[in-house]
Amino acid sequence: MNRWIQKCLLLDFFLYFFVALSRIPRIGIGGPVGSGKTMLIEQLVPILKKDGYNVGIISNDVVSREDADRMRKNLATERGLMPEDLVIGIATGGCPHTAVREDPSINISVVEEMESKHPNLDLIIIESGGDNITTTFSPALADYFIYIIDVSGGDKYPRKRGLGIETSDLLVINKIDIASFIGADLSIMERDAKVVRNDKPYVFVNSKTGQGVKTVAEQIVKDVLFDAPPKSVAIN
């Protein structure tokens, strides 16, 4: 390999990492239908906003934009926590998993437009449509992957494994308030989560009341934002 080619490859390497480091951090949230993805986001955004972080949301679904409309109404229109155009719904028209992993081009396009219009954002949350335990996000789309399950699937859920449960950066186990009603043992779920995830973090939450969600927010600030202050504070 001649010196000119080596220099070109080195330049491409530095350009890639410059873009990766300078872009707005992106979090992917995936999980089965009804596991609580939307409600988790609705609880996370006020906590992050209270600490000064500005968040954009992209919500994927197969044929509707119902979840995006709900979050826009709850977080933007009624509570004024963000501009309405920072909650965008995407109807994928097919497998929601495909739109965040195999061919995330439509999501990347929306993310880039959001970044262009709102460069002051600290974080972009991308919600996948409801899918199964094989859900993951393309690294070209998301920098950090949260997978959420709920206890209604039984306390066997974590040990059933799957890419989402095993490889996500953070596993969230939701609806802990109903565990006793369906005979799910949270101590078994915790034991199995420790084994399956090989010391990767997990959090038990009740997204309906917000119990445990602050811990999720703290994990995001530490692992994704590296404890950096909000851009609005840094600029001032």
mmCIF file of C-alpha atoms in Angstrom:
data_model
loop_
_atom_site.group_PDB
_atom_site.id
_atom_site.type_symbol
_atom_site.label_atom_id
_atom_site.label_comp_id
_atom_site.label_asym_id
_atom_site.label_seq_id
_atom_site.Cartn_x
_atom_site.Cartn_y
_atom_site.Cartn_z
ATOM 1 C CA MET A 1 0.000 0.000 0.000
ATOM 2 C CA ASN A 2 1.565 3.313 -1.025
ATOM 3 C CA ARG A 3 1.872 6.331 1.223
ATOM 4 C CA TRP A 4 -0.896 8.303 -0.553
ATOM 5 C CA ILE A 5 -3.472 5.552 0.067
ATOM 6 C CA GLN A 6 -2.374 5.295 3.690
ATOM 7 C CA LYS A 7 -2.903 9.031 4.163
ATOM 8 C CA CYS A 8 -6.376 8.835 2.579
ATOM 9 C CA LEU A 9 -7.389 5.952 4.842
ATOM 10 C CA LEU A 10 -6.088 7.786 7.896
ATOM 11 C CA LEU A 11 -8.040 10.904 6.894
ATOM 12 C CA ASP A 12 -11.228 8.847 6.437
ATOM 13 C CA PHE A 13 -10.651 7.320 9.878
ATOM 14 C CA PHE A 14 -10.374 10.706 11.582
ATOM 15 C CA LEU A 15 -13.327 12.142 9.663
ATOM 16 C CA TYR A 16 -15.510 9.196 10.691
ATOM 17 C CA PHE A 17 -14.722 9.604 14.361
ATOM 18 C CA PHE A 18 -15.038 13.393 14.208
ATOM 19 C CA VAL A 19 -18.574 13.058 12.837
ATOM 20 C CA ALA A 20 -19.437 10.315 15.327
ATOM 21 C CA LEU A 21 -18.216 12.374 18.262
ATOM 22 C CA SER A 22 -19.790 15.653 17.123
ATOM 23 C CA ARG A 23 -23.273 14.355 16.319
ATOM 24 C CA ILE A 24 -26.123 14.550 18.797
ATOM 25 C CA PRO A 25 -26.186 11.331 20.880
ATOM 26 C CA ARG A 26 -28.952 8.916 19.909
ATOM 27 C CA ILE A 27 -30.690 6.380 22.115
ATOM 28 C CA GLY A 28 -32.707 3.512 20.665
ATOM 29 C CA ILE A 29 -35.538 2.077 22.766
ATOM 30 C CA GLY A 30 -36.958 -1.278 21.711
ATOM 31 C CA GLY A 31 -39.188 -3.949 23.142
ATOM 32 C CA PRO A 32 -42.342 -5.994 22.584
ATOM 33 C CA VAL A 33 -45.769 -4.452 21.971
ATOM 34 C CA GLY A 34 -47.205 -3.150 25.243
ATOM 35 C CA SER A 35 -43.952 -3.403 27.196
ATOM 36 C CA GLY A 36 -44.035 0.317 28.020
ATOM 37 C CA LYS A 37 -41.660 1.993 25.562
ATOM 38 C CA THR A 38 -43.805 5.080 25.070
ATOM 39 C CA MET A 39 -44.616 5.479 28.744
ATOM 40 C CA LEU A 40 -40.932 5.117 29.645
ATOM 41 C CA ILE A 41 -40.107 7.991 27.287
ATOM 42 C CA GLU A 42 -42.934 10.077 28.752
ATOM 43 C CA GLN A 43 -41.399 9.598 32.202
ATOM 44 C CA LEU A 44 -37.792 10.108 31.075
ATOM 45 C CA VAL A 45 -38.198 13.403 29.212
ATOM 46 C CA PRO A 46 -39.460 15.466 32.213
ATOM 47 C CA ILE A 47 -36.573 14.189 34.361
ATOM 48 C CA LEU A 48 -33.987 15.051 31.728
ATOM 49 C CA LYS A 49 -35.656 18.399 31.014
ATOM 50 C CA LYS A 50 -35.620 19.283 34.710
ATOM 51 C CA ASP A 51 -31.844 18.838 34.603
ATOM 52 C CA GLY A 52 -31.668 21.134 31.562
ATOM 53 C CA TYR A 53 -31.305 18.551 28.773
ATOM 54 C CA ASN A 54 -33.238 19.141 25.539
ATOM 55 C CA VAL A 55 -34.570 15.987 23.910
ATOM 56 C CA GLY A 56 -36.016 15.105 20.499
ATOM 57 C CA ILE A 57 -38.191 12.018 19.925
ATOM 58 C CA ILE A 58 -38.728 9.816 16.878
ATOM 59 C CA SER A 59 -41.389 7.118 17.206
ATOM 60 C CA ASN A 60 -41.677 4.197 14.776
ATOM 61 C CA ASP A 61 -44.791 2.111 14.206
ATOM 62 C CA VAL A 62 -46.065 -0.058 11.384
ATOM 63 C CA VAL A 63 -49.149 1.788 10.149
ATOM 64 C CA SER A 64 -49.996 4.525 12.635
ATOM 65 C CA ARG A 65 -48.411 7.466 14.429
ATOM 66 C CA GLU A 66 -50.541 7.047 17.536
ATOM 67 C CA ASP A 67 -47.666 6.888 20.019
ATOM 68 C CA ALA A 68 -46.007 9.967 18.518
ATOM 69 C CA ASP A 69 -49.293 11.881 18.631
ATOM 70 C CA ARG A 70 -49.765 10.922 22.272
ATOM 71 C CA MET A 71 -46.245 11.996 23.285
ATOM 72 C CA ARG A 72 -46.566 15.239 21.329
ATOM 73 C CA LYS A 73 -49.797 16.048 23.151
ATOM 74 C CA ASN A 74 -48.526 15.049 26.598
ATOM 75 C CA LEU A 75 -44.983 16.410 26.474
ATOM 76 C CA ALA A 76 -45.197 19.325 24.021
ATOM 77 C CA THR A 77 -48.745 20.662 23.680
ATOM 78 C CA GLU A 78 -49.947 20.237 27.263
ATOM 79 C CA ARG A 79 -46.741 20.430 29.318
ATOM 80 C CA GLY A 80 -44.570 22.612 27.078
ATOM 81 C CA LEU A 81 -41.453 20.540 27.695
ATOM 82 C CA MET A 82 -40.398 20.679 24.046
ATOM 83 C CA PRO A 83 -41.494 22.154 20.697
ATOM 84 C CA GLU A 84 -44.143 20.103 18.921
ATOM 85 C CA ASP A 85 -41.887 19.494 15.914
ATOM 86 C CA LEU A 86 -39.453 17.619 18.148
ATOM 87 C CA VAL A 87 -41.838 14.645 18.336
ATOM 88 C CA ILE A 88 -41.945 12.917 14.962
ATOM 89 C CA GLY A 89 -43.876 9.774 14.041
ATOM 90 C CA ILE A 90 -42.763 7.363 11.325
ATOM 91 C CA ALA A 91 -45.149 4.774 9.855
ATOM 92 C CA THR A 92 -42.708 2.131 8.623
ATOM 93 C CA GLY A 93 -45.276 0.197 6.574
ATOM 94 C CA GLY A 94 -43.541 -3.060 7.466
ATOM 95 C CA CYS A 95 -41.508 -4.800 10.130
ATOM 96 C CA PRO A 96 -40.537 -2.095 12.652
ATOM 97 C CA HIS A 97 -37.323 -3.972 13.388
ATOM 98 C CA THR A 98 -36.189 -3.560 9.789
ATOM 99 C CA ALA A 99 -36.559 0.227 10.019
ATOM 100 C CA VAL A 100 -34.125 0.464 12.935
ATOM 101 C CA ARG A 101 -31.617 -2.211 11.974
ATOM 102 C CA GLU A 102 -31.558 -3.679 8.448
ATOM 103 C CA ASP A 103 -32.513 -0.468 6.623
ATOM 104 C CA PRO A 104 -32.565 2.497 9.018
ATOM 105 C CA SER A 105 -32.290 5.029 6.168
ATOM 106 C CA ILE A 106 -35.686 6.655 6.789
ATOM 107 C CA ASN A 107 -34.855 7.095 10.485
ATOM 108 C CA ILE A 108 -31.376 8.419 9.726
ATOM 109 C CA SER A 109 -32.910 10.935 7.339
ATOM 110 C CA VAL A 110 -35.348 12.175 10.006
ATOM 111 C CA VAL A 111 -32.582 12.307 12.631
ATOM 112 C CA GLU A 112 -30.349 14.366 10.356
ATOM 113 C CA GLU A 113 -33.178 16.799 9.633
ATOM 114 C CA MET A 114 -33.865 17.129 13.355
ATOM 115 C CA GLU A 115 -30.172 17.748 14.033
ATOM 116 C CA SER A 116 -30.070 20.411 11.331
ATOM 117 C CA LYS A 117 -33.130 22.276 12.658
ATOM 118 C CA HIS A 118 -32.285 21.860 16.345
ATOM 119 C CA PRO A 119 -28.492 21.770 16.837
ATOM 120 C CA ASN A 120 -29.009 22.685 20.499
ATOM 121 C CA LEU A 121 -30.440 19.246 21.291
ATOM 122 C CA ASP A 122 -28.590 17.176 23.861
ATOM 123 C CA LEU A 123 -30.200 13.863 22.981
ATOM 124 C CA ILE A 124 -32.440 12.145 20.427
ATOM 125 C CA ILE A 125 -34.594 9.197 21.503
ATOM 126 C CA ILE A 126 -35.675 6.747 18.792
ATOM 127 C CA GLU A 127 -38.525 4.414 19.709
ATOM 128 C CA SER A 128 -38.850 1.215 17.707
ATOM 129 C CA GLY A 129 -42.241 -0.225 16.913
ATOM 130 C CA GLY A 130 -43.230 -3.180 19.066
ATOM 131 C CA ASP A 131 -41.196 -6.246 18.177
ATOM 132 C CA ASN A 132 -39.756 -9.409 19.701
ATOM 133 C CA ILE A 133 -36.705 -10.326 21.757
ATOM 134 C CA THR A 134 -34.431 -10.183 18.691
ATOM 135 C CA THR A 135 -34.806 -6.419 18.409
ATOM 136 C CA THR A 136 -31.577 -4.441 18.127
ATOM 137 C CA PHE A 137 -30.586 -1.091 16.606
ATOM 138 C CA SER A 138 -28.113 -0.430 13.825
ATOM 139 C CA PRO A 139 -24.983 1.285 15.196
ATOM 140 C CA ALA A 140 -25.385 3.723 12.295
ATOM 141 C CA LEU A 141 -28.657 4.869 13.886
ATOM 142 C CA ALA A 142 -28.297 4.580 17.671
ATOM 143 C CA ASP A 143 -25.301 5.041 19.951
ATOM 144 C CA TYR A 144 -26.963 3.367 22.937
ATOM 145 C CA PHE A 145 -29.665 0.701 23.075
ATOM 146 C CA ILE A 146 -32.287 0.308 25.797
ATOM 147 C CA TYR A 147 -34.434 -2.826 25.697
ATOM 148 C CA ILE A 148 -37.608 -2.959 27.772
ATOM 149 C CA ILE A 149 -39.657 -5.972 28.812
ATOM 150 C CA ASP A 150 -42.441 -6.287 31.376
ATOM 151 C CA VAL A 151 -43.242 -8.818 34.063
ATOM 152 C CA SER A 152 -46.514 -9.922 32.435
ATOM 153 C CA GLY A 153 -44.452 -12.356 30.349
ATOM 154 C CA GLY A 154 -43.547 -14.164 33.582
ATOM 155 C CA ASP A 155 -40.363 -14.317 35.618
ATOM 156 C CA LYS A 156 -38.846 -16.637 32.967
ATOM 157 C CA TYR A 157 -38.523 -13.704 30.552
ATOM 158 C CA PRO A 158 -34.865 -12.721 31.181
ATOM 159 C CA ARG A 159 -33.567 -16.280 30.919
ATOM 160 C CA LYS A 160 -35.322 -16.737 27.563
ATOM 161 C CA ARG A 161 -32.524 -14.491 26.312
ATOM 162 C CA GLY A 162 -32.655 -12.976 22.836
ATOM 163 C CA LEU A 163 -30.485 -10.220 21.358
ATOM 164 C CA GLY A 164 -32.414 -7.429 23.021
ATOM 165 C CA ILE A 165 -32.158 -8.931 26.495
ATOM 166 C CA GLU A 166 -28.560 -10.069 26.152
ATOM 167 C CA THR A 167 -26.846 -7.299 24.202
ATOM 168 C CA SER A 168 -28.700 -4.062 24.991
ATOM 169 C CA ASP A 169 -26.702 -1.425 26.840
ATOM 170 C CA LEU A 170 -29.456 -1.225 29.439
ATOM 171 C CA LEU A 171 -32.263 -3.684 30.180
ATOM 172 C CA VAL A 172 -35.411 -2.197 31.704
ATOM 173 C CA ILE A 173 -37.897 -4.527 33.420
ATOM 174 C CA ASN A 174 -41.244 -2.744 33.622
ATOM 175 C CA LYS A 175 -44.604 -3.112 35.405
ATOM 176 C CA ILE A 176 -43.112 -4.373 38.646
ATOM 177 C CA ASP A 177 -46.307 -3.271 40.398
ATOM 178 C CA ILE A 178 -48.264 -6.195 38.924
ATOM 179 C CA ALA A 179 -45.685 -8.925 39.602
ATOM 180 C CA SER A 180 -47.467 -10.279 42.680
ATOM 181 C CA PHE A 181 -50.800 -10.457 40.842
ATOM 182 C CA ILE A 182 -49.470 -12.743 38.104
ATOM 183 C CA GLY A 183 -47.092 -14.801 40.207
ATOM 184 C CA ALA A 184 -43.890 -13.322 38.806
ATOM 185 C CA ASP A 185 -40.971 -13.413 41.235
ATOM 186 C CA LEU A 186 -38.797 -10.305 40.822
ATOM 187 C CA SER A 187 -35.908 -11.934 42.671
ATOM 188 C CA ILE A 188 -35.826 -14.690 40.030
ATOM 189 C CA MET A 189 -35.875 -12.090 37.248
ATOM 190 C CA GLU A 190 -33.007 -10.233 38.901
ATOM 191 C CA ARG A 191 -30.993 -13.425 39.385
ATOM 192 C CA ASP A 192 -31.429 -14.426 35.743
ATOM 193 C CA ALA A 193 -30.761 -10.910 34.430
ATOM 194 C CA LYS A 194 -27.400 -10.930 36.215
ATOM 195 C CA VAL A 195 -26.454 -14.235 34.618
ATOM 196 C CA VAL A 196 -27.740 -13.544 31.117
ATOM 197 C CA ARG A 197 -26.352 -10.014 30.845
ATOM 198 C CA ASN A 198 -22.856 -10.656 32.163
ATOM 199 C CA ASP A 199 -22.753 -7.631 34.482
ATOM 200 C CA LYS A 200 -24.415 -5.243 32.002
ATOM 201 C CA PRO A 201 -26.842 -2.918 33.822
ATOM 202 C CA TYR A 202 -30.561 -3.522 34.295
ATOM 203 C CA VAL A 203 -33.246 -1.532 36.099
ATOM 204 C CA PHE A 204 -36.639 -2.478 37.528
ATOM 205 C CA VAL A 205 -39.264 0.213 36.919
ATOM 206 C CA ASN A 206 -42.927 1.082 37.048
ATOM 207 C CA SER A 207 -43.298 3.442 34.103
ATOM 208 C CA LYS A 208 -46.871 4.251 35.086
ATOM 209 C CA THR A 209 -45.823 5.888 38.363
ATOM 210 C CA GLY A 210 -42.229 6.708 37.467
ATOM 211 C CA GLN A 211 -40.710 4.380 40.063
ATOM 212 C CA GLY A 212 -37.145 3.568 39.046
ATOM 213 C CA VAL A 213 -37.149 5.825 35.971
ATOM 214 C CA LYS A 214 -34.795 8.342 37.576
ATOM 215 C CA THR A 215 -32.203 5.557 37.717
ATOM 216 C CA VAL A 216 -32.645 5.053 33.956
ATOM 217 C CA ALA A 217 -32.166 8.796 33.405
ATOM 218 C CA GLU A 218 -29.025 8.787 35.563
ATOM 219 C CA GLN A 219 -27.655 5.860 33.563
ATOM 220 C CA ILE A 220 -28.235 7.788 30.328
ATOM 221 C CA VAL A 221 -26.510 10.920 31.641
ATOM 222 C CA LYS A 222 -23.524 8.842 32.776
ATOM 223 C CA ASP A 223 -23.143 6.407 29.873
ATOM 224 C CA VAL A 224 -24.408 8.448 26.909
ATOM 225 C CA LEU A 225 -23.796 12.083 27.848
ATOM 226 C CA PHE A 226 -20.717 11.292 29.956
ATOM 227 C CA ASP A 227 -22.007 13.580 32.724
ATOM 228 C CA ALA A 228 -21.567 16.603 30.451
ATOM 229 C CA PRO A 229 -23.724 19.634 31.280
ATOM 230 C CA PRO A 230 -26.622 20.515 28.966
ATOM 231 C CA LYS A 231 -25.604 22.499 25.883
ATOM 232 C CA SER A 232 -27.646 25.452 27.111
ATOM 233 C CA VAL A 233 -25.505 25.569 30.269
ATOM 234 C CA ALA A 234 -22.232 24.934 28.455
ATOM 235 C CA ILE A 235 -22.901 27.783 26.020
ATOM 236 C CA ASN A 236 -23.629 30.198 28.815
#
